[in-house]
Amino acid sequence: MTNKSLKFNSKTIHGGQELEKAYGAVMPPIYQTSTFAQESPGEHKGYAYARSANPTRTALEKAMASIENGNYGLAFGSGLAAIDAIIKLLSPGDEVISNNDLYGGSYRLFKQVFEKYGIVFRFIDMHNAVSIEPYITNKTKLIWLETPTNPMLNIIDIKAITKIAENHEVLVAVDNTFASPYLQRPLDLGADIVMHSATKYLGGHSDTVLGGIIVRDKALADKLYFIQNASGAICGPMDSFLVLRGIKTLHVRMQRHCENGRTIAEFLNHHSKVEKVFWPGFTNHPNHEIAKSQMKDFGAMLSFLPKGADYKKAIAIIKKLSLFMLAESLGGVESLVGHPASMSHGGMTKKEREKVGIKDALIRISVGIEDVQDLIEDLENALR
Ligand SMILES: *Cc1c(COP(=O)(O)O)cnc(C)c1O
């Protein structure tokens, strides 16, 4: 049986992996080396200098490619370094269409770093895929999207967007951090590029910052590899190892994340002190039907508005939580709580935030895999 024909729950463990030749180590060693001896100039065993390639990083890159059903994987020092490499495919004057409620760090990178170099970003509401059409010009080179979005959990129809993009020969890149390939595989839905903050679900243990890109097309992979090597924003072997280890339990963790996510979403939705819960599993959530068709389940990320709360009250609730730790990030085994207006989306102005529904009282939670009754008790306590 080739690795390619394995089912997802086996690919997480074996996908793209080869047995280590020296001693048969079941996990690839952490090749903590900057360089590799050569027999004569240019004659080596496939590795010459560790920015260009490192065997531990290669093992991770192959694992990431496998679980996203891609052909090529590239690992970076962070999710943002991966996004940075993708935008470097473009030239001054090129245009990017992006959804308007994306991760705050991506927005900051686009607006405050790349606009300076003459790349034009148009941020639009993508609830309805056809609404991107009027924004496509002959300069549009990339459609950037995130689904479910952060923190409003909006759902974008990946298949419909890629169909439109194909007609105009525009690349589509999907930030698949929130869903993880367990829930959704954008390349299968027609996307050209998948990007991950592996810091989140892929790593899964809140112990590493790392980013990934997965593609199918060789020419595109070559261009991205050139940028990775030329710009140098690679991850180290230890971090590669940790994310590779994380991926091996992705399917088991995600299954429990989803179960707990559903239980918490329903608990909050029925709570008298809660005004609204944003979670794509609710039948009245915008584009719920699309979520149902492109995702395996609805995930463990959700946001909610406490009844009658303002900035101060929201902070008071967050401070009363004890099991849910107040911290940036998401996707780890432990439950985390965040306040988008002051934390992840603090880089946006209040006006920009309100335009996309991020109210000052909005609380975002990343439901972990603890016993769900303990999590409910913690929330009940804080809301009361
Ligand atoms: C965290 C995150 C990023 C950035 O990744 P880093 O690893 O922190 O650089 C990008 N997109 C999404 C959706 C994220 O949650």
mmCIF file of C-alpha atoms and ligand atoms in Angstrom:
data_model
loop_
_atom_site.group_PDB
_atom_site.id
_atom_site.type_symbol
_atom_site.label_atom_id
_atom_site.label_comp_id
_atom_site.label_asym_id
_atom_site.label_seq_id
_atom_site.Cartn_x
_atom_site.Cartn_y
_atom_site.Cartn_z
ATOM 1 C CA MET A 1 0.000 0.000 0.000
ATOM 2 C CA THR A 2 1.476 3.367 -0.985
ATOM 3 C CA ASN A 3 1.281 6.254 1.441
ATOM 4 C CA LYS A 4 -0.899 8.136 -1.061
ATOM 5 C CA SER A 5 -3.751 5.655 -0.829
ATOM 6 C CA LEU A 6 -3.942 5.746 2.981
ATOM 7 C CA LYS A 7 -7.003 7.173 4.697
ATOM 8 C CA PHE A 8 -6.674 10.494 6.517
ATOM 9 C CA ASN A 9 -6.379 8.929 9.989
ATOM 10 C CA SER A 10 -3.364 6.929 8.814
ATOM 11 C CA LYS A 11 -1.815 9.708 6.739
ATOM 12 C CA THR A 12 -1.429 11.780 9.904
ATOM 13 C CA ILE A 13 0.879 9.055 11.207
ATOM 14 C CA HIS A 14 2.576 7.660 8.097
ATOM 15 C CA GLY A 15 1.964 10.167 5.289
ATOM 16 C CA GLY A 16 5.151 10.983 3.372
ATOM 17 C CA GLN A 17 7.326 9.306 6.000
ATOM 18 C CA GLU A 18 10.333 7.087 5.295
ATOM 19 C CA LEU A 19 12.126 4.880 7.766
ATOM 20 C CA GLU A 20 15.384 6.410 8.964
ATOM 21 C CA LYS A 21 18.209 4.441 7.348
ATOM 22 C CA ALA A 22 21.043 4.564 9.897
ATOM 23 C CA TYR A 23 19.356 2.779 12.849
ATOM 24 C CA GLY A 24 15.699 2.397 11.870
ATOM 25 C CA ALA A 25 14.543 5.112 14.276
ATOM 26 C CA VAL A 26 10.746 5.242 14.126
ATOM 27 C CA MET A 27 10.717 9.027 14.491
ATOM 28 C CA PRO A 28 13.081 11.065 12.319
ATOM 29 C CA PRO A 29 16.028 12.374 14.333
ATOM 30 C CA ILE A 30 16.306 16.069 15.097
ATOM 31 C CA TYR A 31 19.144 16.927 12.714
ATOM 32 C CA GLN A 32 20.527 19.797 14.762
ATOM 33 C CA THR A 33 23.129 20.804 12.217
ATOM 34 C CA SER A 34 23.687 23.837 10.039
ATOM 35 C CA THR A 35 25.639 22.095 7.307
ATOM 36 C CA PHE A 36 26.441 18.715 5.747
ATOM 37 C CA ALA A 37 29.814 17.336 4.603
ATOM 38 C CA GLN A 38 30.320 17.082 0.850
ATOM 39 C CA GLU A 39 32.462 14.493 -0.977
ATOM 40 C CA SER A 40 33.536 17.044 -3.545
ATOM 41 C CA PRO A 41 31.965 20.435 -4.353
ATOM 42 C CA GLY A 42 28.244 19.938 -4.993
ATOM 43 C CA GLU A 43 28.422 16.189 -4.344
ATOM 44 C CA HIS A 44 26.351 15.339 -1.246
ATOM 45 C CA LYS A 45 23.487 13.184 0.029
ATOM 46 C CA GLY A 46 20.760 15.669 -0.889
ATOM 47 C CA TYR A 47 21.505 18.120 1.892
ATOM 48 C CA ALA A 48 24.131 20.860 1.656
ATOM 49 C CA TYR A 49 23.144 23.680 3.996
ATOM 50 C CA ALA A 50 20.268 23.671 6.479
ATOM 51 C CA ARG A 51 18.537 26.856 5.269
ATOM 52 C CA SER A 52 18.058 25.150 1.907
ATOM 53 C CA ALA A 53 16.910 21.861 3.443
ATOM 54 C CA ASN A 54 17.151 19.856 6.647
ATOM 55 C CA PRO A 55 16.024 16.206 6.890
ATOM 56 C CA THR A 56 13.776 16.820 9.932
ATOM 57 C CA ARG A 57 12.116 19.711 8.121
ATOM 58 C CA THR A 58 11.749 17.569 4.985
ATOM 59 C CA ALA A 59 9.923 14.901 7.023
ATOM 60 C CA LEU A 60 7.498 17.545 8.306
ATOM 61 C CA GLU A 61 7.038 19.103 4.861
ATOM 62 C CA LYS A 62 6.143 15.706 3.420
ATOM 63 C CA ALA A 63 3.717 15.013 6.267
ATOM 64 C CA MET A 64 1.978 18.361 5.721
ATOM 65 C CA ALA A 65 1.723 17.734 1.974
ATOM 66 C CA SER A 66 0.243 14.298 2.639
ATOM 67 C CA ILE A 67 -2.519 15.357 5.046
ATOM 68 C CA GLU A 68 -3.612 18.224 2.762
ATOM 69 C CA ASN A 69 -3.614 15.935 -0.309
ATOM 70 C CA GLY A 70 -0.923 18.090 -1.893
ATOM 71 C CA ASN A 71 2.322 17.173 -3.620
ATOM 72 C CA TYR A 72 4.706 19.680 -2.038
ATOM 73 C CA GLY A 73 5.031 21.102 1.456
ATOM 74 C CA LEU A 74 7.159 23.981 2.735
ATOM 75 C CA ALA A 75 7.710 24.767 6.397
ATOM 76 C CA PHE A 76 8.483 28.235 7.773
ATOM 77 C CA GLY A 77 9.412 29.861 11.051
ATOM 78 C CA SER A 78 5.821 31.024 11.627
ATOM 79 C CA GLY A 79 2.436 31.199 9.924
ATOM 80 C CA LEU A 80 3.114 34.807 9.041
ATOM 81 C CA ALA A 81 6.462 33.890 7.468
ATOM 82 C CA ALA A 82 4.536 31.446 5.268
ATOM 83 C CA ILE A 83 2.039 34.155 4.254
ATOM 84 C CA ASP A 84 4.951 36.528 3.620
ATOM 85 C CA ALA A 85 6.445 33.996 1.181
ATOM 86 C CA ILE A 86 3.120 33.631 -0.677
ATOM 87 C CA ILE A 87 2.709 37.391 -1.132
ATOM 88 C CA LYS A 88 6.308 37.561 -2.412
ATOM 89 C CA LEU A 89 5.077 35.645 -5.487
ATOM 90 C CA LEU A 90 3.550 38.991 -6.520
ATOM 91 C CA SER A 91 5.015 42.152 -8.072
ATOM 92 C CA PRO A 92 4.255 45.852 -7.558
ATOM 93 C CA GLY A 93 0.904 46.736 -9.110
ATOM 94 C CA ASP A 94 -0.547 43.258 -8.622
ATOM 95 C CA GLU A 95 -3.872 43.061 -6.825
ATOM 96 C CA VAL A 96 -5.096 40.713 -4.126
ATOM 97 C CA ILE A 97 -8.718 40.178 -3.146
ATOM 98 C CA SER A 98 -9.071 39.070 0.453
ATOM 99 C CA ASN A 99 -11.964 38.430 2.799
ATOM 100 C CA ASN A 100 -12.486 41.403 5.102
ATOM 101 C CA ASP A 101 -12.540 39.638 8.477
ATOM 102 C CA LEU A 102 -9.266 37.787 8.418
ATOM 103 C CA TYR A 103 -6.666 37.090 11.088
ATOM 104 C CA GLY A 104 -5.393 40.391 12.498
ATOM 105 C CA GLY A 105 -1.734 39.557 11.810
ATOM 106 C CA SER A 106 -2.429 38.778 8.150
ATOM 107 C CA TYR A 107 -4.283 42.083 7.804
ATOM 108 C CA ARG A 108 -1.373 43.941 9.398
ATOM 109 C CA LEU A 109 1.150 42.223 7.088
ATOM 110 C CA PHE A 110 -0.903 43.074 3.996
ATOM 111 C CA LYS A 111 -1.679 46.679 4.961
ATOM 112 C CA GLN A 112 1.433 47.790 6.791
ATOM 113 C CA VAL A 113 4.176 45.835 5.060
ATOM 114 C CA PHE A 114 3.149 44.877 1.534
ATOM 115 C CA GLU A 115 1.073 47.914 0.517
ATOM 116 C CA LYS A 116 4.315 49.889 0.795
ATOM 117 C CA TYR A 117 5.769 47.732 -1.980
ATOM 118 C CA GLY A 118 2.913 48.564 -4.329
ATOM 119 C CA ILE A 119 0.743 45.495 -3.864
ATOM 120 C CA VAL A 120 -2.937 46.389 -3.747
ATOM 121 C CA PHE A 121 -5.298 44.622 -1.340
ATOM 122 C CA ARG A 122 -9.074 44.735 -1.590
ATOM 123 C CA PHE A 123 -10.874 43.493 1.494
ATOM 124 C CA ILE A 124 -14.395 42.352 0.777
ATOM 125 C CA ASP A 125 -17.287 40.407 2.255
ATOM 126 C CA MET A 126 -17.134 36.923 0.706
ATOM 127 C CA HIS A 127 -20.343 35.459 2.198
ATOM 128 C CA ASN A 128 -21.625 35.299 -1.328
ATOM 129 C CA ALA A 129 -18.884 34.021 -3.646
ATOM 130 C CA VAL A 130 -20.117 35.922 -6.713
ATOM 131 C CA SER A 131 -19.524 39.215 -4.902
ATOM 132 C CA ILE A 132 -15.805 38.868 -5.705
ATOM 133 C CA GLU A 133 -16.443 39.056 -9.463
ATOM 134 C CA PRO A 134 -16.715 42.858 -9.819
ATOM 135 C CA TYR A 135 -13.404 43.251 -7.966
ATOM 136 C CA ILE A 136 -11.421 41.064 -10.363
ATOM 137 C CA THR A 137 -9.334 43.096 -12.816
ATOM 138 C CA ASN A 138 -6.549 42.093 -15.192
ATOM 139 C CA LYS A 139 -4.148 42.935 -12.357
ATOM 140 C CA THR A 140 -5.737 40.525 -9.883
ATOM 141 C CA LYS A 141 -3.264 37.729 -9.222
ATOM 142 C CA LEU A 142 -4.407 36.205 -5.945
ATOM 143 C CA ILE A 143 -7.532 35.593 -3.932
ATOM 144 C CA TRP A 144 -6.738 35.172 -0.251
ATOM 145 C CA LEU A 145 -9.277 33.669 2.073
ATOM 146 C CA GLU A 146 -9.748 32.197 5.479
ATOM 147 C CA THR A 147 -12.689 29.951 6.380
ATOM 148 C CA PRO A 148 -14.012 29.703 9.046
ATOM 149 C CA THR A 149 -12.914 33.270 9.699
ATOM 150 C CA ASN A 150 -11.382 34.674 12.829
ATOM 151 C CA PRO A 151 -13.175 35.582 15.072
ATOM 152 C CA MET A 152 -16.662 35.717 13.500
ATOM 153 C CA LEU A 153 -16.571 32.118 12.171
ATOM 154 C CA ASN A 154 -17.906 33.217 8.804
ATOM 155 C CA ILE A 155 -17.951 30.547 6.140
ATOM 156 C CA ILE A 156 -16.719 31.104 2.592
ATOM 157 C CA ASP A 157 -17.573 28.724 -0.240
ATOM 158 C CA ILE A 158 -14.111 27.546 -1.354
ATOM 159 C CA LYS A 159 -15.370 25.609 -4.387
ATOM 160 C CA ALA A 160 -17.434 28.524 -5.695
ATOM 161 C CA ILE A 161 -14.540 30.982 -5.251
ATOM 162 C CA THR A 162 -12.044 28.700 -7.004
ATOM 163 C CA LYS A 163 -14.453 28.244 -9.962
ATOM 164 C CA ILE A 164 -14.665 32.012 -10.440
ATOM 165 C CA ALA A 165 -10.892 32.401 -10.003
ATOM 166 C CA GLU A 166 -10.190 29.677 -12.561
ATOM 167 C CA ASN A 167 -12.109 31.589 -15.245
ATOM 168 C CA HIS A 168 -9.840 34.574 -14.642
ATOM 169 C CA GLU A 169 -6.594 32.602 -14.113
ATOM 170 C CA VAL A 170 -6.209 33.933 -10.589
ATOM 171 C CA LEU A 171 -4.560 31.869 -7.846
ATOM 172 C CA VAL A 172 -6.563 31.011 -4.737
ATOM 173 C CA ALA A 173 -4.827 30.658 -1.372
ATOM 174 C CA VAL A 174 -6.684 29.396 1.686
ATOM 175 C CA ASP A 175 -5.527 29.928 5.259
ATOM 176 C CA ASN A 176 -6.700 26.578 6.650
ATOM 177 C CA THR A 177 -5.503 27.190 10.216
ATOM 178 C CA PHE A 178 -8.947 27.249 11.878
ATOM 179 C CA ALA A 179 -10.290 24.124 10.211
ATOM 180 C CA SER A 180 -7.147 21.966 9.907
ATOM 181 C CA PRO A 181 -7.052 19.318 7.158
ATOM 182 C CA TYR A 182 -9.061 17.005 9.433
ATOM 183 C CA LEU A 183 -12.099 19.176 8.787
ATOM 184 C CA GLN A 184 -11.442 20.620 5.341
ATOM 185 C CA ARG A 185 -8.960 20.146 2.493
ATOM 186 C CA PRO A 186 -8.960 23.212 0.232
ATOM 187 C CA LEU A 187 -6.778 21.669 -2.517
ATOM 188 C CA ASP A 188 -9.504 19.050 -3.049
ATOM 189 C CA LEU A 189 -11.975 21.928 -3.453
ATOM 190 C CA GLY A 190 -9.891 23.570 -6.184
ATOM 191 C CA ALA A 191 -7.586 25.922 -4.257
ATOM 192 C CA ASP A 192 -3.995 26.349 -5.482
ATOM 193 C CA ILE A 193 -2.301 27.061 -2.164
ATOM 194 C CA VAL A 194 -3.041 26.022 1.421
ATOM 195 C CA MET A 195 -1.401 27.871 4.255
ATOM 196 C CA HIS A 196 -1.219 26.930 7.942
ATOM 197 C CA SER A 197 -0.221 28.466 11.165
ATOM 198 C CA ALA A 198 0.982 25.089 12.436
ATOM 199 C CA THR A 199 1.363 26.876 15.768
ATOM 200 C CA LYS A 200 -2.331 26.022 16.226
ATOM 201 C CA TYR A 201 -4.037 22.670 15.472
ATOM 202 C CA LEU A 202 -1.215 20.951 13.539
ATOM 203 C CA GLY A 203 1.260 21.394 16.390
ATOM 204 C CA GLY A 204 -1.638 21.185 18.809
ATOM 205 C CA HIS A 205 0.236 21.528 22.085
ATOM 206 C CA SER A 206 0.974 25.262 22.302
ATOM 207 C CA ASP A 207 4.703 24.600 22.344
ATOM 208 C CA THR A 208 5.926 25.791 18.924
ATOM 209 C CA VAL A 209 5.497 28.621 16.431
ATOM 210 C CA LEU A 210 5.657 27.333 12.851
ATOM 211 C CA GLY A 211 4.044 27.881 9.451
ATOM 212 C CA GLY A 212 3.349 25.760 6.407
ATOM 213 C CA ILE A 213 2.430 25.977 2.738
ATOM 214 C CA ILE A 214 1.089 23.083 0.674
ATOM 215 C CA VAL A 215 0.580 23.043 -3.116
ATOM 216 C CA ARG A 216 0.016 20.521 -5.905
ATOM 217 C CA ASP A 217 1.651 22.285 -8.834
ATOM 218 C CA LYS A 218 5.405 21.788 -9.302
ATOM 219 C CA ALA A 219 6.073 25.172 -10.937
ATOM 220 C CA LEU A 220 4.326 26.936 -8.047
ATOM 221 C CA ALA A 221 6.227 24.809 -5.503
ATOM 222 C CA ASP A 222 9.515 25.718 -7.201
ATOM 223 C CA LYS A 223 8.746 29.445 -7.006
ATOM 224 C CA LEU A 224 7.808 29.167 -3.336
ATOM 225 C CA TYR A 225 10.884 27.088 -2.592
ATOM 226 C CA PHE A 226 13.040 29.737 -4.257
ATOM 227 C CA ILE A 227 11.483 32.386 -1.977
ATOM 228 C CA GLN A 228 11.819 30.171 1.116
ATOM 229 C CA ASN A 229 15.522 29.644 0.445
ATOM 230 C CA ALA A 230 16.218 33.185 -0.772
ATOM 231 C CA SER A 231 14.398 34.969 2.068
ATOM 232 C CA GLY A 232 15.349 32.370 4.663
ATOM 233 C CA ALA A 233 12.341 32.359 7.007
ATOM 234 C CA ILE A 234 12.683 28.653 7.756
ATOM 235 C CA CYS A 235 11.855 26.763 10.951
ATOM 236 C CA GLY A 236 14.455 24.864 12.952
ATOM 237 C CA PRO A 237 14.739 21.075 13.254
ATOM 238 C CA MET A 238 13.438 20.920 16.846
ATOM 239 C CA ASP A 239 10.294 22.857 15.917
ATOM 240 C CA SER A 240 9.851 20.698 12.818
ATOM 241 C CA PHE A 241 10.026 17.610 15.028
ATOM 242 C CA LEU A 242 7.437 18.943 17.477
ATOM 243 C CA VAL A 243 4.918 19.739 14.750
ATOM 244 C CA LEU A 244 5.530 16.382 13.092
ATOM 245 C CA ARG A 245 4.751 14.742 16.429
ATOM 246 C CA GLY A 246 1.665 16.923 16.801
ATOM 247 C CA ILE A 247 0.327 15.892 13.382
ATOM 248 C CA LYS A 248 0.399 12.235 14.417
ATOM 249 C CA THR A 249 -2.484 12.795 16.844
ATOM 250 C CA LEU A 250 -4.322 15.456 14.811
ATOM 251 C CA HIS A 251 -7.307 13.237 13.973
ATOM 252 C CA VAL A 252 -7.822 12.061 17.548
ATOM 253 C CA ARG A 253 -7.491 15.546 19.005
ATOM 254 C CA MET A 254 -9.773 17.076 16.376
ATOM 255 C CA GLN A 255 -12.482 14.517 17.014
ATOM 256 C CA ARG A 256 -12.563 15.469 20.705
ATOM 257 C CA HIS A 257 -12.169 19.191 19.935
ATOM 258 C CA CYS A 258 -15.276 18.964 17.752
ATOM 259 C CA GLU A 259 -17.306 17.039 20.354
ATOM 260 C CA ASN A 260 -16.401 19.522 23.079
ATOM 261 C CA GLY A 261 -16.918 22.460 20.716
ATOM 262 C CA ARG A 262 -20.448 21.358 19.946
ATOM 263 C CA THR A 263 -21.321 20.814 23.619
ATOM 264 C CA ILE A 264 -19.974 24.243 24.632
ATOM 265 C CA ALA A 265 -21.632 26.006 21.688
ATOM 266 C CA GLU A 266 -24.999 24.525 22.625
ATOM 267 C CA PHE A 267 -24.513 25.257 26.325
ATOM 268 C CA LEU A 268 -23.762 28.931 25.618
ATOM 269 C CA ASN A 269 -26.560 29.199 23.082
ATOM 270 C CA HIS A 270 -29.111 28.175 25.727
ATOM 271 C CA HIS A 271 -27.615 30.333 28.472
ATOM 272 C CA SER A 272 -29.716 33.207 29.784
ATOM 273 C CA LYS A 273 -26.672 35.487 30.158
ATOM 274 C CA VAL A 274 -25.572 35.019 26.541
ATOM 275 C CA GLU A 275 -26.912 37.133 23.703
ATOM 276 C CA LYS A 276 -25.409 35.429 20.694
ATOM 277 C CA VAL A 277 -23.043 32.583 19.827
ATOM 278 C CA PHE A 278 -21.102 32.425 16.579
ATOM 279 C CA TRP A 279 -20.421 28.812 15.601
ATOM 280 C CA PRO A 280 -20.841 27.345 12.094
ATOM 281 C CA GLY A 281 -22.644 24.240 13.380
ATOM 282 C CA PHE A 282 -25.865 26.156 14.123
ATOM 283 C CA THR A 283 -28.420 25.734 11.343
ATOM 284 C CA ASN A 284 -29.093 29.507 11.436
ATOM 285 C CA HIS A 285 -25.396 30.431 11.152
ATOM 286 C CA PRO A 286 -24.797 32.225 7.813
ATOM 287 C CA ASN A 287 -23.635 29.726 5.161
ATOM 288 C CA HIS A 288 -24.218 26.782 7.523
ATOM 289 C CA GLU A 289 -25.106 24.603 4.512
ATOM 290 C CA ILE A 290 -21.768 25.403 2.867
ATOM 291 C CA ALA A 291 -19.941 24.568 6.103
ATOM 292 C CA LYS A 292 -21.828 21.285 6.153
ATOM 293 C CA SER A 293 -20.754 20.423 2.639
ATOM 294 C CA GLN A 294 -17.095 21.490 2.739
ATOM 295 C CA MET A 295 -16.226 20.552 6.343
ATOM 296 C CA LYS A 296 -16.323 17.178 8.085
ATOM 297 C CA ASP A 297 -17.538 18.756 11.338
ATOM 298 C CA PHE A 298 -17.799 22.296 12.719
ATOM 299 C CA GLY A 299 -14.720 22.698 14.853
ATOM 300 C CA ALA A 300 -13.994 23.996 18.329
ATOM 301 C CA MET A 301 -13.567 27.707 17.700
ATOM 302 C CA LEU A 302 -16.428 29.945 18.679
ATOM 303 C CA SER A 303 -17.186 33.493 19.714
ATOM 304 C CA PHE A 304 -20.002 34.856 21.824
ATOM 305 C CA LEU A 305 -21.536 38.082 23.053
ATOM 306 C CA PRO A 306 -22.587 38.102 26.711
ATOM 307 C CA LYS A 307 -26.006 39.704 27.211
ATOM 308 C CA GLY A 308 -25.812 43.478 27.684
ATOM 309 C CA ALA A 309 -22.045 43.400 28.006
ATOM 310 C CA ASP A 310 -19.643 46.162 27.063
ATOM 311 C CA TYR A 311 -15.844 46.158 26.948
ATOM 312 C CA LYS A 312 -15.523 46.201 30.763
ATOM 313 C CA LYS A 313 -18.078 43.465 31.439
ATOM 314 C CA ALA A 314 -16.521 41.204 28.825
ATOM 315 C CA ILE A 315 -13.123 41.620 30.467
ATOM 316 C CA ALA A 316 -14.676 40.858 33.878
ATOM 317 C CA ILE A 317 -16.130 37.577 32.556
ATOM 318 C CA ILE A 318 -12.812 36.626 30.960
ATOM 319 C CA LYS A 319 -10.978 37.298 34.242
ATOM 320 C CA LYS A 320 -13.383 35.063 36.203
ATOM 321 C CA LEU A 321 -12.598 32.053 34.040
ATOM 322 C CA SER A 322 -9.965 29.782 35.525
ATOM 323 C CA LEU A 323 -9.683 26.676 33.337
ATOM 324 C CA PHE A 324 -9.954 28.743 30.161
ATOM 325 C CA MET A 325 -6.650 30.605 30.162
ATOM 326 C CA LEU A 326 -6.532 34.125 28.820
ATOM 327 C CA ALA A 327 -3.982 33.928 26.036
ATOM 328 C CA GLU A 328 -3.364 34.667 22.370
ATOM 329 C CA SER A 329 -3.412 31.620 20.078
ATOM 330 C CA LEU A 330 -5.757 28.668 19.686
ATOM 331 C CA GLY A 331 -5.893 25.047 18.659
ATOM 332 C CA GLY A 332 -3.956 23.553 21.554
ATOM 333 C CA VAL A 333 -5.125 20.772 23.859
ATOM 334 C CA GLU A 334 -5.916 23.355 26.557
ATOM 335 C CA SER A 335 -8.925 25.673 26.349
ATOM 336 C CA LEU A 336 -8.081 29.318 25.774
ATOM 337 C CA VAL A 337 -10.104 32.497 25.862
ATOM 338 C CA GLY A 338 -9.347 35.709 24.020
ATOM 339 C CA HIS A 339 -10.712 39.201 23.611
ATOM 340 C CA PRO A 340 -10.433 39.989 19.871
ATOM 341 C CA ALA A 341 -10.963 43.775 20.165
ATOM 342 C CA SER A 342 -7.944 44.224 22.417
ATOM 343 C CA MET A 343 -5.854 41.180 21.491
ATOM 344 C CA SER A 344 -5.835 39.420 18.095
ATOM 345 C CA HIS A 345 -7.588 42.304 16.313
ATOM 346 C CA GLY A 346 -6.078 45.191 18.258
ATOM 347 C CA GLY A 347 -4.161 46.141 15.105
ATOM 348 C CA MET A 348 -7.420 47.138 13.401
ATOM 349 C CA THR A 349 -9.162 50.422 14.166
ATOM 350 C CA LYS A 350 -12.446 50.278 16.105
ATOM 351 C CA LYS A 351 -14.273 51.365 12.942
ATOM 352 C CA GLU A 352 -12.673 48.601 10.865
ATOM 353 C CA ARG A 353 -13.536 46.071 13.567
ATOM 354 C CA GLU A 354 -17.170 47.115 13.863
ATOM 355 C CA LYS A 355 -17.624 46.959 10.110
ATOM 356 C CA VAL A 356 -17.007 43.207 10.287
ATOM 357 C CA GLY A 357 -18.970 42.666 13.500
ATOM 358 C CA ILE A 358 -16.145 42.479 16.039
ATOM 359 C CA LYS A 359 -17.832 44.250 18.936
ATOM 360 C CA ASP A 360 -15.896 45.313 22.031
ATOM 361 C CA ALA A 361 -17.779 42.745 24.132
ATOM 362 C CA LEU A 362 -17.030 39.805 21.841
ATOM 363 C CA ILE A 363 -15.297 36.879 23.559
ATOM 364 C CA ARG A 364 -13.553 34.190 21.524
ATOM 365 C CA ILE A 365 -12.844 30.727 22.837
ATOM 366 C CA SER A 366 -10.742 27.863 21.601
ATOM 367 C CA VAL A 367 -12.298 24.784 23.163
ATOM 368 C CA GLY A 368 -9.663 22.294 24.280
ATOM 369 C CA ILE A 369 -9.901 18.585 24.931
ATOM 370 C CA GLU A 370 -10.366 18.653 28.708
ATOM 371 C CA ASP A 371 -13.413 16.984 30.288
ATOM 372 C CA VAL A 372 -16.259 19.068 28.888
ATOM 373 C CA GLN A 373 -18.151 19.136 32.214
ATOM 374 C CA ASP A 374 -15.229 20.980 33.819
ATOM 375 C CA LEU A 375 -15.259 23.498 30.978
ATOM 376 C CA ILE A 376 -19.009 24.061 31.351
ATOM 377 C CA GLU A 377 -18.656 24.577 35.094
ATOM 378 C CA ASP A 378 -15.935 27.169 34.497
ATOM 379 C CA LEU A 379 -18.101 29.075 31.982
ATOM 380 C CA GLU A 380 -21.192 28.832 34.209
ATOM 381 C CA ASN A 381 -19.204 30.295 37.106
ATOM 382 C CA ALA A 382 -17.861 33.201 35.092
ATOM 383 C CA LEU A 383 -21.202 34.090 33.489
ATOM 384 C CA ARG A 384 -23.002 34.025 36.822
HETATM 385 C C1 LIG B 1 -2.109 32.401 14.243
HETATM 386 C C2 LIG B 1 -2.639 32.587 12.881
HETATM 387 C C3 LIG B 1 -1.828 33.055 11.842
HETATM 388 C C4 LIG B 1 -0.379 33.463 12.057
HETATM 389 O O1 LIG B 1 0.413 32.402 12.402
HETATM 390 P P1 LIG B 1 1.708 32.521 13.357
HETATM 391 O O2 LIG B 1 2.175 31.116 13.452
HETATM 392 O O3 LIG B 1 1.275 33.122 14.647
HETATM 393 O O4 LIG B 1 2.662 33.415 12.640
HETATM 394 C C5 LIG B 1 -2.383 33.160 10.580
HETATM 395 N N1 LIG B 1 -3.677 32.856 10.348
HETATM 396 C C6 LIG B 1 -4.483 32.401 11.326
HETATM 397 C C7 LIG B 1 -5.900 32.079 11.014
HETATM 398 C C8 LIG B 1 -4.002 32.267 12.621
HETATM 399 O O5 LIG B 1 -4.819 31.848 13.590
#
